[in-house]
mmCIF file of C-alpha atoms in Angstrom:
data_model
loop_
_atom_site.group_PDB
_atom_site.id
_atom_site.type_symbol
_atom_site.label_atom_id
_atom_site.label_comp_id
_atom_site.label_asym_id
_atom_site.label_seq_id
_atom_site.Cartn_x
_atom_site.Cartn_y
_atom_site.Cartn_z
ATOM 1 C CA UNK Y 1 -12.314 18.382 -16.043
ATOM 2 C CA UNK Y 2 -12.355 19.897 -12.568
ATOM 3 C CA UNK Y 3 -13.378 18.774 -9.107
ATOM 4 C CA UNK Y 4 -16.615 20.743 -9.640
ATOM 5 C CA UNK Y 5 -17.811 18.149 -12.165
ATOM 6 C CA UNK Y 6 -20.207 15.514 -10.777
ATOM 7 C CA UNK Y 7 -18.310 12.417 -9.660
ATOM 8 C CA UNK Y 8 -19.999 9.101 -10.406
ATOM 9 C CA UNK Y 9 -18.519 5.673 -9.543
ATOM 10 C CA UNK Y 10 -17.353 3.793 -12.628
ATOM 11 C CA UNK Y 11 -18.036 0.364 -11.128
ATOM 12 C CA UNK Y 12 -19.469 -1.326 -8.043
ATOM 13 C CA UNK Y 13 -15.944 -1.666 -6.688
ATOM 14 C CA UNK Y 14 -15.338 2.043 -6.205
ATOM 15 C CA UNK Y 15 -17.007 4.732 -4.107
ATOM 16 C CA UNK Y 16 -17.087 8.500 -4.090
ATOM 17 C CA UNK Y 17 -15.679 10.066 -0.927
ATOM 18 C CA UNK Y 18 -15.874 13.696 0.155
ATOM 19 C CA UNK Y 19 -12.654 15.487 1.080
ATOM 20 C CA UNK Y 20 -13.171 16.739 4.631
ATOM 21 C CA UNK Y 21 -9.912 18.711 4.794
ATOM 22 C CA UNK Y 22 -6.695 19.428 2.910
ATOM 23 C CA UNK Y 23 -3.641 19.731 5.158
ATOM 24 C CA UNK Y 24 -0.508 21.445 3.845
ATOM 25 C CA UNK Y 25 2.271 19.320 5.330
ATOM 26 C CA UNK Y 26 5.259 20.991 3.621
ATOM 27 C CA UNK Y 27 5.765 23.317 0.657
ATOM 28 C CA UNK Y 28 5.405 20.365 -1.729
ATOM 29 C CA UNK Y 29 3.241 17.859 0.151
ATOM 30 C CA UNK Y 30 -0.375 17.845 1.275
ATOM 31 C CA UNK Y 31 -2.737 15.398 2.958
ATOM 32 C CA UNK Y 32 -6.326 14.641 2.008
ATOM 33 C CA UNK Y 33 -8.641 13.729 4.879
ATOM 34 C CA UNK Y 34 -11.756 11.839 3.800
ATOM 35 C CA UNK Y 35 -15.268 11.612 5.175
ATOM 36 C CA UNK Y 36 -16.446 7.999 5.069
ATOM 37 C CA UNK Y 37 -20.235 7.605 5.299
ATOM 38 C CA UNK Y 38 -21.570 5.081 7.791
ATOM 39 C CA UNK Y 39 -22.668 2.684 5.050
ATOM 40 C CA UNK Y 40 -19.095 2.562 3.667
ATOM 41 C CA UNK Y 41 -17.239 2.207 6.986
ATOM 42 C CA UNK Y 42 -16.816 -1.545 6.682
ATOM 43 C CA UNK Y 43 -15.597 -1.373 3.070
ATOM 44 C CA UNK Y 44 -13.059 1.322 3.963
ATOM 45 C CA UNK Y 45 -11.725 -0.259 7.150
ATOM 46 C CA UNK Y 46 -7.953 -0.577 6.742
ATOM 47 C CA UNK Y 47 -4.766 -1.993 8.233
ATOM 48 C CA UNK Y 48 -1.714 0.125 9.146
ATOM 49 C CA UNK Y 49 0.461 0.640 6.059
ATOM 50 C CA UNK Y 50 -2.227 0.113 3.416
ATOM 51 C CA UNK Y 51 -3.137 2.522 0.620
ATOM 52 C CA UNK Y 52 -6.068 3.952 -1.332
ATOM 53 C CA UNK Y 53 -6.305 4.133 -5.114
ATOM 54 C CA UNK Y 54 -7.635 7.502 -6.332
ATOM 55 C CA UNK Y 55 -9.093 8.355 -9.720
ATOM 56 C CA UNK Y 56 -7.499 11.621 -10.832
ATOM 57 C CA UNK Y 57 -9.035 13.636 -13.719
ATOM 58 C CA UNK Y 58 -6.813 13.984 -16.782
ATOM 59 C CA UNK Y 59 -7.382 16.177 -19.836
ATOM 60 C CA UNK Y 60 -5.226 13.776 -21.844
ATOM 61 C CA UNK Y 61 -6.740 10.390 -20.961
ATOM 62 C CA UNK Y 62 -9.924 11.218 -19.058
ATOM 63 C CA UNK Y 63 -8.419 9.950 -15.829
ATOM 64 C CA UNK Y 64 -5.403 8.247 -14.281
ATOM 65 C CA UNK Y 65 -5.296 5.931 -11.275
ATOM 66 C CA UNK Y 66 -2.759 6.496 -8.520
ATOM 67 C CA UNK Y 67 -2.070 4.683 -5.253
ATOM 68 C CA UNK Y 68 -1.481 6.872 -2.187
ATOM 69 C CA UNK Y 69 -0.572 5.464 1.215
ATOM 70 C CA UNK Y 70 -2.671 6.110 4.282
ATOM 71 C CA UNK Y 71 -0.746 8.181 6.818
ATOM 72 C CA UNK Y 72 -3.529 7.866 9.366
ATOM 73 C CA UNK Y 73 -3.844 5.012 11.839
ATOM 74 C CA UNK Y 74 -7.039 2.955 12.158
ATOM 75 C CA UNK Y 75 -6.349 2.897 15.917
ATOM 76 C CA UNK Y 76 -5.900 6.639 16.523
ATOM 77 C CA UNK Y 77 -7.597 8.566 13.713
ATOM 78 C CA UNK Y 78 -11.325 8.887 13.093
ATOM 79 C CA UNK Y 79 -10.940 9.705 9.388
ATOM 80 C CA UNK Y 80 -8.582 8.131 6.832
ATOM 81 C CA UNK Y 81 -5.858 10.426 5.457
ATOM 82 C CA UNK Y 82 -3.562 10.001 2.469
ATOM 83 C CA UNK Y 83 -0.509 12.149 1.834
ATOM 84 C CA UNK Y 84 0.611 13.283 -1.617
ATOM 85 C CA UNK Y 85 3.971 14.817 -2.501
ATOM 86 C CA UNK Y 86 4.708 16.685 -5.715
ATOM 87 C CA UNK Y 87 7.124 14.977 -8.085
ATOM 88 C CA UNK Y 88 8.853 16.275 -11.188
ATOM 89 C CA UNK Y 89 6.490 15.712 -14.129
ATOM 90 C CA UNK Y 90 4.101 13.982 -11.717
ATOM 91 C CA UNK Y 91 0.782 14.806 -13.311
ATOM 92 C CA UNK Y 92 -1.456 13.279 -10.644
ATOM 93 C CA UNK Y 93 0.459 14.436 -7.567
ATOM 94 C CA UNK Y 94 0.759 17.984 -8.880
ATOM 95 C CA UNK Y 95 -2.925 18.054 -9.839
ATOM 96 C CA UNK Y 96 -3.951 16.953 -6.340
ATOM 97 C CA UNK Y 97 -1.760 19.556 -4.632
ATOM 98 C CA UNK Y 98 -2.919 22.338 -6.973
ATOM 99 C CA UNK Y 99 -6.636 21.618 -7.229
ATOM 100 C CA UNK Y 100 -8.208 19.552 -4.471
ATOM 101 C CA UNK Y 101 -9.977 21.449 -1.703
ATOM 102 C CA UNK Y 102 -12.278 20.611 1.178
ATOM 103 C CA UNK Y 103 -15.735 19.647 -0.047
ATOM 104 C CA UNK Y 104 -14.525 18.104 -3.309
ATOM 105 C CA UNK Y 105 -15.444 14.524 -4.152
ATOM 106 C CA UNK Y 106 -12.994 11.895 -5.406
ATOM 107 C CA UNK Y 107 -13.608 8.374 -6.667
ATOM 108 C CA UNK Y 108 -11.686 5.902 -4.527
ATOM 109 C CA UNK Y 109 -11.097 2.152 -4.375
ATOM 110 C CA UNK Y 110 -11.178 0.463 -0.943
ATOM 111 C CA UNK Y 111 -7.919 0.031 1.030
ATOM 112 C CA UNK Y 112 -5.391 -2.487 -0.252
ATOM 113 C CA UNK Y 113 -1.797 -3.575 0.270
ATOM 114 C CA UNK Y 114 0.310 -6.065 2.222
ATOM 115 C CA UNK Y 115 2.836 -3.603 3.716
ATOM 116 C CA UNK Y 116 1.441 -4.066 7.200
ATOM 117 C CA UNK Y 117 2.798 -5.660 10.379
ATOM 118 C CA UNK Y 118 1.247 -8.915 11.477
ATOM 119 C CA UNK Y 119 2.202 -8.232 15.107
ATOM 120 C CA UNK Y 120 2.187 -4.676 16.495
ATOM 121 C CA UNK Y 121 3.932 -5.883 19.667
ATOM 122 C CA UNK Y 122 7.187 -6.590 17.798
ATOM 123 C CA UNK Y 123 10.174 -4.241 17.937
ATOM 124 C CA UNK Y 124 10.113 -2.313 14.647
ATOM 125 C CA UNK Y 125 12.934 -0.692 12.666
ATOM 126 C CA UNK Y 126 11.322 1.696 10.177
ATOM 127 C CA UNK Y 127 13.050 3.372 7.220
ATOM 128 C CA UNK Y 128 11.544 6.173 5.159
ATOM 129 C CA UNK Y 129 12.703 8.735 2.627
ATOM 130 C CA UNK Y 130 10.585 11.714 1.549
ATOM 131 C CA UNK Y 131 6.929 10.810 1.092
ATOM 132 C CA UNK Y 132 7.836 7.191 1.828
ATOM 133 C CA UNK Y 133 7.154 8.145 5.426
ATOM 134 C CA UNK Y 134 3.404 7.991 4.725
ATOM 135 C CA UNK Y 135 2.704 4.245 5.267
ATOM 136 C CA UNK Y 136 5.515 4.100 7.818
ATOM 137 C CA UNK Y 137 3.737 6.802 9.836
ATOM 138 C CA UNK Y 138 0.572 4.722 9.858
ATOM 139 C CA UNK Y 139 2.527 1.723 11.170
ATOM 140 C CA UNK Y 140 4.398 3.831 13.736
ATOM 141 C CA UNK Y 141 1.258 5.398 15.220
ATOM 142 C CA UNK Y 142 -0.561 2.083 15.270
ATOM 143 C CA UNK Y 143 2.296 0.296 17.031
ATOM 144 C CA UNK Y 144 2.505 3.035 19.665
ATOM 145 C CA UNK Y 145 -1.262 2.884 20.242
ATOM 146 C CA UNK Y 146 -1.819 -0.866 20.225
ATOM 147 C CA UNK Y 147 1.598 -2.481 20.539
ATOM 148 C CA UNK Y 148 4.212 -2.831 23.262
ATOM 149 C CA UNK Y 149 7.515 -2.986 21.380
ATOM 150 C CA UNK Y 150 10.224 -0.427 20.723
ATOM 151 C CA UNK Y 151 10.140 1.587 17.492
ATOM 152 C CA UNK Y 152 13.041 3.211 15.646
ATOM 153 C CA UNK Y 153 12.443 5.433 12.625
ATOM 154 C CA UNK Y 154 15.291 6.426 10.305
ATOM 155 C CA UNK Y 155 13.902 9.200 8.107
ATOM 156 C CA UNK Y 156 15.851 10.688 5.182
ATOM 157 C CA UNK Y 157 15.062 14.067 3.601
ATOM 158 C CA UNK Y 158 16.760 16.804 1.626
ATOM 159 C CA UNK Y 159 16.597 19.433 4.407
ATOM 160 C CA UNK Y 160 14.603 20.278 7.575
ATOM 161 C CA UNK Y 161 11.883 22.002 5.542
ATOM 162 C CA UNK Y 162 11.238 18.778 3.619
ATOM 163 C CA UNK Y 163 10.383 16.696 6.688
ATOM 164 C CA UNK Y 164 6.740 15.641 6.440
ATOM 165 C CA UNK Y 165 4.964 15.226 9.811
ATOM 166 C CA UNK Y 166 7.866 16.929 11.621
ATOM 167 C CA UNK Y 167 5.690 18.351 14.413
ATOM 168 C CA UNK Y 168 3.712 15.142 14.851
ATOM 169 C CA UNK Y 169 6.888 13.058 15.081
ATOM 170 C CA UNK Y 170 8.284 15.450 17.676
ATOM 171 C CA UNK Y 171 5.109 15.179 19.755
ATOM 172 C CA UNK Y 172 5.052 11.389 19.529
ATOM 173 C CA UNK Y 173 8.685 11.188 20.602
ATOM 174 C CA UNK Y 174 8.032 13.481 23.579
ATOM 175 C CA UNK Y 175 5.054 11.363 24.660
ATOM 176 C CA UNK Y 176 6.821 8.009 24.181
ATOM 177 C CA UNK Y 177 10.480 8.560 25.118
ATOM 178 C CA UNK Y 178 10.985 4.960 26.253
ATOM 179 C CA UNK Y 179 9.555 3.386 23.118
ATOM 180 C CA UNK Y 180 10.182 5.704 20.148
ATOM 181 C CA UNK Y 181 13.450 6.917 18.622
ATOM 182 C CA UNK Y 182 13.418 9.103 15.486
ATOM 183 C CA UNK Y 183 16.698 9.585 13.601
ATOM 184 C CA UNK Y 184 16.681 12.225 10.856
ATOM 185 C CA UNK Y 185 19.153 11.911 7.960
ATOM 186 C CA UNK Y 186 19.364 15.242 6.127
ATOM 187 C CA UNK Y 187 21.111 15.417 2.769
ATOM 188 C CA UNK Y 188 22.157 19.044 3.328
ATOM 189 C CA UNK Y 189 24.072 17.990 6.452
ATOM 190 C CA UNK Y 190 25.077 14.357 5.908
ATOM 191 C CA UNK Y 191 24.908 13.846 2.159
ATOM 192 C CA UNK Y 192 22.903 11.028 0.635
ATOM 193 C CA UNK Y 193 22.311 7.949 2.810
ATOM 194 C CA UNK Y 194 24.924 5.227 2.427
ATOM 195 C CA UNK Y 195 24.735 1.549 3.270
ATOM 196 C CA UNK Y 196 27.670 1.852 5.681
ATOM 197 C CA UNK Y 197 26.151 4.862 7.409
ATOM 198 C CA UNK Y 198 22.750 3.221 7.760
ATOM 199 C CA UNK Y 199 24.331 0.005 9.031
ATOM 200 C CA UNK Y 200 26.246 1.949 11.699
ATOM 201 C CA UNK Y 201 23.019 3.621 12.846
ATOM 202 C CA UNK Y 202 21.104 0.379 13.015
ATOM 203 C CA UNK Y 203 23.652 -1.912 14.657
ATOM 204 C CA UNK Y 204 21.828 -1.798 18.038
ATOM 205 C CA UNK Y 205 18.549 -2.825 16.419
ATOM 206 C CA UNK Y 206 19.425 -5.912 14.364
ATOM 207 C CA UNK Y 207 16.776 -7.993 16.131
ATOM 208 C CA UNK Y 208 13.973 -5.643 15.074
ATOM 209 C CA UNK Y 209 11.607 -6.334 12.167
ATOM 210 C CA UNK Y 210 12.337 -3.852 9.366
ATOM 211 C CA UNK Y 211 9.916 -1.936 7.137
ATOM 212 C CA UNK Y 212 11.048 0.484 4.415
ATOM 213 C CA UNK Y 213 9.472 2.845 1.906
ATOM 214 C CA UNK Y 214 11.050 5.432 -0.370
ATOM 215 C CA UNK Y 215 12.812 5.859 -3.712
ATOM 216 C CA UNK Y 216 14.486 2.765 -5.141
ATOM 217 C CA UNK Y 217 18.028 4.064 -4.596
ATOM 218 C CA UNK Y 218 17.279 4.652 -0.911
ATOM 219 C CA UNK Y 219 15.748 1.224 -0.414
ATOM 220 C CA UNK Y 220 18.703 -0.407 -2.192
ATOM 221 C CA UNK Y 221 20.990 1.204 0.401
ATOM 222 C CA UNK Y 222 18.729 0.022 3.220
ATOM 223 C CA UNK Y 223 18.747 -3.542 1.869
ATOM 224 C CA UNK Y 224 22.551 -3.392 1.640
ATOM 225 C CA UNK Y 225 22.802 -2.093 5.199
ATOM 226 C CA UNK Y 226 20.556 -4.806 6.589
ATOM 227 C CA UNK Y 227 22.508 -7.430 4.654
ATOM 228 C CA UNK Y 228 25.719 -6.152 6.260
ATOM 229 C CA UNK Y 229 24.066 -6.610 9.642
ATOM 230 C CA UNK Y 230 22.860 -10.090 8.634
ATOM 231 C CA UNK Y 231 19.223 -9.252 9.222
ATOM 232 C CA UNK Y 232 17.226 -12.172 7.735
ATOM 233 C CA UNK Y 233 15.513 -11.301 4.448
ATOM 234 C CA UNK Y 234 12.217 -12.612 5.786
ATOM 235 C CA UNK Y 235 12.324 -9.934 8.497
ATOM 236 C CA UNK Y 236 12.497 -7.046 6.031
ATOM 237 C CA UNK Y 237 9.483 -5.604 4.207
ATOM 238 C CA UNK Y 238 9.522 -3.061 1.388
ATOM 239 C CA UNK Y 239 6.722 -0.988 -0.127
ATOM 240 C CA UNK Y 240 7.079 -0.121 -3.807
ATOM 241 C CA UNK Y 241 4.652 1.944 -5.909
ATOM 242 C CA UNK Y 242 4.614 2.168 -9.684
ATOM 243 C CA UNK Y 243 2.276 4.292 -11.779
ATOM 244 C CA UNK Y 244 -0.671 2.206 -12.946
ATOM 245 C CA UNK Y 245 -0.962 1.877 -16.711
ATOM 246 C CA UNK Y 246 -4.410 0.287 -16.710
ATOM 247 C CA UNK Y 247 -7.737 1.548 -15.378
ATOM 248 C CA UNK Y 248 -8.716 -0.294 -12.188
ATOM 249 C CA UNK Y 249 -11.943 1.743 -12.008
ATOM 250 C CA UNK Y 250 -13.315 0.331 -15.267
ATOM 251 C CA UNK Y 251 -15.586 -2.697 -15.288
ATOM 252 C CA UNK Y 252 -13.709 -5.869 -16.210
ATOM 253 C CA UNK Y 253 -13.868 -7.072 -19.804
ATOM 254 C CA UNK Y 254 -15.464 -10.481 -20.488
ATOM 255 C CA UNK Y 255 -13.042 -13.405 -20.432
ATOM 256 C CA UNK Y 256 -13.176 -15.628 -23.500
ATOM 257 C CA UNK Y 257 -12.328 -19.283 -22.833
ATOM 258 C CA UNK Y 258 -11.750 -21.842 -25.565
ATOM 259 C CA UNK Y 259 -13.246 -25.345 -25.365
ATOM 260 C CA UNK Y 260 -9.737 -26.744 -24.925
ATOM 261 C CA UNK Y 261 -8.968 -24.421 -21.992
ATOM 262 C CA UNK Y 262 -12.350 -25.153 -20.400
ATOM 263 C CA UNK Y 263 -11.759 -28.912 -20.590
ATOM 264 C CA UNK Y 264 -8.429 -28.606 -18.773
ATOM 265 C CA UNK Y 265 -9.599 -26.056 -16.166
ATOM 266 C CA UNK Y 266 -8.911 -26.458 -12.464
ATOM 267 C CA UNK Y 267 -11.641 -26.035 -9.874
ATOM 268 C CA UNK Y 268 -11.343 -23.440 -7.129
ATOM 269 C CA UNK Y 269 -13.292 -22.474 -4.032
ATOM 270 C CA UNK Y 270 -12.822 -18.792 -3.249
ATOM 271 C CA UNK Y 271 -13.796 -17.285 0.085
ATOM 272 C CA UNK Y 272 -14.608 -13.593 -0.359
ATOM 273 C CA UNK Y 273 -16.360 -11.380 2.199
ATOM 274 C CA UNK Y 274 -17.428 -14.432 4.194
ATOM 275 C CA UNK Y 275 -19.007 -16.234 1.235
ATOM 276 C CA UNK Y 276 -17.587 -19.199 -0.672
ATOM 277 C CA UNK Y 277 -17.786 -19.333 -4.480
ATOM 278 C CA UNK Y 278 -16.963 -22.437 -6.536
ATOM 279 C CA UNK Y 279 -15.862 -22.011 -10.144
ATOM 280 C CA UNK Y 280 -13.786 -23.361 -12.989
ATOM 281 C CA UNK Y 281 -10.318 -21.853 -13.369
ATOM 282 C CA UNK Y 282 -8.820 -22.122 -16.897
ATOM 283 C CA UNK Y 283 -5.074 -22.337 -16.527
ATOM 284 C CA UNK Y 284 -4.281 -19.466 -18.896
ATOM 285 C CA UNK Y 285 -6.559 -17.071 -16.982
ATOM 286 C CA UNK Y 286 -5.694 -15.318 -13.738
ATOM 287 C CA UNK Y 287 -7.773 -15.610 -10.598
ATOM 288 C CA UNK Y 288 -8.856 -11.978 -10.901
ATOM 289 C CA UNK Y 289 -9.959 -12.591 -14.509
ATOM 290 C CA UNK Y 290 -12.257 -15.478 -13.657
ATOM 291 C CA UNK Y 291 -13.710 -13.747 -10.595
ATOM 292 C CA UNK Y 292 -14.519 -10.627 -12.607
ATOM 293 C CA UNK Y 293 -16.130 -12.826 -15.274
ATOM 294 C CA UNK Y 294 -18.366 -14.264 -12.545
ATOM 295 C CA UNK Y 295 -19.403 -10.777 -11.454
ATOM 296 C CA UNK Y 296 -17.622 -11.015 -8.101
ATOM 297 C CA UNK Y 297 -16.417 -7.885 -6.338
ATOM 298 C CA UNK Y 298 -12.769 -8.985 -6.252
ATOM 299 C CA UNK Y 299 -10.257 -6.448 -4.900
ATOM 300 C CA UNK Y 300 -7.682 -5.357 -7.485
ATOM 301 C CA UNK Y 301 -6.053 -2.218 -8.853
ATOM 302 C CA UNK Y 302 -3.201 -2.568 -11.307
ATOM 303 C CA UNK Y 303 -3.551 -6.134 -12.667
ATOM 304 C CA UNK Y 304 0.213 -5.908 -13.218
ATOM 305 C CA UNK Y 305 1.469 -7.442 -9.954
ATOM 306 C CA UNK Y 306 2.732 -4.072 -8.734
ATOM 307 C CA UNK Y 307 0.334 -2.933 -6.003
ATOM 308 C CA UNK Y 308 -0.748 -5.871 -3.834
ATOM 309 C CA UNK Y 309 -4.456 -4.983 -3.940
ATOM 310 C CA UNK Y 310 -5.419 -8.519 -4.947
ATOM 311 C CA UNK Y 311 -3.292 -10.326 -2.351
ATOM 312 C CA UNK Y 312 -4.992 -13.452 -1.040
ATOM 313 C CA UNK Y 313 -4.054 -16.752 0.611
ATOM 314 C CA UNK Y 314 -3.827 -20.264 -0.839
ATOM 315 C CA UNK Y 315 -5.400 -22.648 1.689
ATOM 316 C CA UNK Y 316 -5.197 -25.739 -0.538
ATOM 317 C CA UNK Y 317 -3.463 -26.407 -3.837
ATOM 318 C CA UNK Y 318 -0.678 -24.647 -5.665
ATOM 319 C CA UNK Y 319 -0.389 -21.732 -8.105
ATOM 320 C CA UNK Y 320 2.322 -20.142 -10.196
ATOM 321 C CA UNK Y 321 2.646 -16.388 -10.615
ATOM 322 C CA UNK Y 322 3.781 -14.317 -13.587
ATOM 323 C CA UNK Y 323 5.116 -11.564 -11.296
ATOM 324 C CA UNK Y 324 5.449 -11.746 -7.517
ATOM 325 C CA UNK Y 325 8.263 -9.295 -6.825
ATOM 326 C CA UNK Y 326 6.287 -7.115 -4.391
ATOM 327 C CA UNK Y 327 5.667 -10.074 -2.051
ATOM 328 C CA UNK Y 328 8.243 -10.727 0.631
ATOM 329 C CA UNK Y 329 9.643 -14.273 0.969
ATOM 330 C CA UNK Y 330 7.854 -14.533 4.306
ATOM 331 C CA UNK Y 331 4.533 -13.659 2.651
ATOM 332 C CA UNK Y 332 5.014 -16.312 -0.032
ATOM 333 C CA UNK Y 333 5.937 -18.891 2.597
ATOM 334 C CA UNK Y 334 2.728 -18.025 4.435
ATOM 335 C CA UNK Y 335 0.702 -18.752 1.283
ATOM 336 C CA UNK Y 336 0.114 -15.206 0.028
ATOM 337 C CA UNK Y 337 -0.374 -14.829 -3.722
ATOM 338 C CA UNK Y 338 -1.366 -12.058 -6.117
ATOM 339 C CA UNK Y 339 -4.712 -12.904 -7.678
ATOM 340 C CA UNK Y 340 -3.974 -10.886 -10.829
ATOM 341 C CA UNK Y 341 -0.800 -12.892 -11.474
ATOM 342 C CA UNK Y 342 -1.843 -16.368 -10.329
ATOM 343 C CA UNK Y 343 -2.502 -19.412 -12.526
ATOM 344 C CA UNK Y 344 -3.492 -22.846 -11.173
ATOM 345 C CA UNK Y 345 -0.967 -25.668 -11.042
ATOM 346 C CA UNK Y 346 -2.999 -28.271 -9.152
ATOM 347 C CA UNK Y 347 -6.458 -29.418 -10.227
ATOM 348 C CA UNK Y 348 -8.233 -28.301 -7.042
ATOM 349 C CA UNK Y 349 -7.600 -25.164 -4.966
ATOM 350 C CA UNK Y 350 -9.018 -23.173 -2.076
ATOM 351 C CA UNK Y 351 -8.308 -19.434 -1.897
ATOM 352 C CA UNK Y 352 -9.204 -16.904 0.791
ATOM 353 C CA UNK Y 353 -9.408 -13.107 0.404
#
């Protein structure tokens, strides 16, 4: 399968977008800039730090789904842009970098994710390693354009040639010397980042809200550094991506409910796209399951609690979740849940997407 094959959406949830440009960022990273037709603008409006899910052709399985963060800002960029970095044995990332060209069409799910600031006026302490800079860049540009706070970026890479967006970061720093500080940590000069080293760098910024994205080992060091500095856990936000094992582009399978489960079901009112839907919610089914069974266009990607696409808010009632690790404590306190992991506890609930 190649990008020359006709691309047809696999469900009403997805859309086919044309690649307007491919930007070579470094030797092993490229960005895809998308054209979004006028009739899809509302569906593809996004918040800083969110991501798109792309359907990548695969000779082995037909296709694989991968989540790529938006490096563009909704406040400064006309077209959305995702950035993809090659990884060892990374089928999808290598395929994108080797094959996609301007004019190609790719099936895409609308923007998702909860790795986004609620207040762009706050002082922000941003951590990134490698391609983890992608959502962080979206947040950084958005805060400079629409916020008023100070921004510090600590960006770790192997060497100067590995720094994605190097020129753009330099230009932004030159234009915003009073608000933006960029600190590069290069492995060839300083070794791998350490918790002590990161804590020493960040001591002047302990009152800032922290966002981090990168490999697990890097984010573990960042968490350790912030703990040393006694930064509250509810002021730190981490973005984690795992490869999706399911197919979020496929139409949902019918949900079978036994008479016993139906008799004990909760009732839920779900607000989605400005409309309210009332339905029964069997306790062994997830919210995403029952909404798909009703034919609703519910946002979701992985159905494994790993991506945040189905994040929504409990307005009334209580749920329990099978897996909620990607949600920050602050998000849970605010009522955020993952629809693909949620089961009703109370008899009556109100949920808002």
